[in-house]
């Protein structure tokens, strides 16, 4: 199984750590951005049209050792900070 996967919840697509968490409808799920989301039954199946959580996207890129030029800056952060 992949170490990190995506789960739609609370209006966004969030990433979670599969070694520690398993999503289920109506159960709190800690995600990589630091939030805890609660997927609904509809979030568990079907097409995910909600936007990706940019904080989860950034964190997963860091954890997977993406090249620095492929990791977006956090808000308020620039390459000179």
GROMACS .gro file of C-alpha atoms in nm:
model
   81
    1UNK     CA    1   0.000   0.000   0.000
    2UNK     CA    2   0.113   0.354  -0.068
    3UNK     CA    3   0.233   0.543   0.239
    4UNK     CA    4   0.021   0.852   0.164
    5UNK     CA    5  -0.321   0.862   0.003
    6UNK     CA    6  -0.588   1.124  -0.064
    7UNK     CA    7  -0.933   1.146   0.091
    8UNK     CA    8  -1.204   1.397   0.020
    9UNK     CA    9  -1.358   1.550   0.333
   10UNK     CA   10  -1.487   1.883   0.457
   11UNK     CA   11  -1.489   2.031   0.108
   12UNK     CA   12  -1.130   1.950   0.005
   13UNK     CA   13  -0.906   1.660  -0.096
   14UNK     CA   14  -0.668   1.592   0.194
   15UNK     CA   15  -0.372   1.356   0.223
   16UNK     CA   16  -0.327   1.114   0.512
   17UNK     CA   17  -0.065   0.866   0.636
   18UNK     CA   18  -0.179   0.509   0.567
   19UNK     CA   19   0.056   0.366   0.830
   20UNK     CA   20  -0.139   0.537   1.106
   21UNK     CA   21  -0.489   0.609   0.977
   22UNK     CA   22  -0.767   0.451   0.773
   23UNK     CA   23  -1.054   0.672   0.659
   24UNK     CA   24  -1.414   0.581   0.726
   25UNK     CA   25  -1.738   0.772   0.698
   26UNK     CA   26  -1.826   0.976   1.008
   27UNK     CA   27  -1.487   0.903   1.173
   28UNK     CA   28  -1.231   1.177   1.241
   29UNK     CA   29  -0.921   1.155   1.020
   30UNK     CA   30  -0.598   1.343   1.096
   31UNK     CA   31  -0.448   1.470   0.771
   32UNK     CA   32  -0.105   1.598   0.666
   33UNK     CA   33  -0.195   1.968   0.687
   34UNK     CA   34  -0.248   1.926   1.061
   35UNK     CA   35  -0.627   1.938   1.049
   36UNK     CA   36  -0.866   1.665   1.152
   37UNK     CA   37  -1.146   1.613   0.900
   38UNK     CA   38  -1.451   1.389   0.903
   39UNK     CA   39  -1.542   1.225   0.572
   40UNK     CA   40  -1.910   1.175   0.493
   41UNK     CA   41  -2.042   0.859   0.326
   42UNK     CA   42  -2.054   1.046  -0.008
   43UNK     CA   43  -1.685   1.136   0.033
   44UNK     CA   44  -1.588   0.769   0.036
   45UNK     CA   45  -1.702   0.689  -0.319
   46UNK     CA   46  -1.756   0.853  -0.653
   47UNK     CA   47  -1.586   1.139  -0.830
   48UNK     CA   48  -1.398   1.388  -0.617
   49UNK     CA   49  -1.454   1.737  -0.746
   50UNK     CA   50  -1.348   1.934  -0.439
   51UNK     CA   51  -1.020   2.128  -0.460
   52UNK     CA   52  -0.697   1.984  -0.324
   53UNK     CA   53  -0.583   2.114   0.016
   54UNK     CA   54  -0.269   2.308  -0.077
   55UNK     CA   55  -0.116   2.248   0.267
   56UNK     CA   56  -0.156   1.869   0.229
   57UNK     CA   57  -0.017   1.891  -0.126
   58UNK     CA   58   0.287   2.082  -0.001
   59UNK     CA   59   0.342   1.844   0.293
   60UNK     CA   60   0.318   1.529   0.081
   61UNK     CA   61   0.572   1.673  -0.163
   62UNK     CA   62   0.811   1.743   0.126
   63UNK     CA   63   0.766   1.393   0.272
   64UNK     CA   64   0.821   1.229  -0.068
   65UNK     CA   65   1.141   1.427  -0.128
   66UNK     CA   66   1.021   1.621  -0.431
   67UNK     CA   67   1.281   1.860  -0.575
   68UNK     CA   68   1.268   2.200  -0.405
   69UNK     CA   69   1.145   2.369  -0.724
   70UNK     CA   70   0.836   2.141  -0.717
   71UNK     CA   71   0.737   2.234  -0.360
   72UNK     CA   72   0.516   2.544  -0.344
   73UNK     CA   73   0.592   2.815  -0.090
   74UNK     CA   74   0.371   2.840   0.215
   75UNK     CA   75   0.165   3.162   0.237
   76UNK     CA   76   0.385   3.452   0.333
   77UNK     CA   77   0.699   3.256   0.243
   78UNK     CA   78   0.922   3.342  -0.051
   79UNK     CA   79   1.242   3.187  -0.173
   80UNK     CA   80   1.438   3.467  -0.003
   81UNK     CA   81   1.303   3.395   0.345
   0.00000   0.00000   0.00000
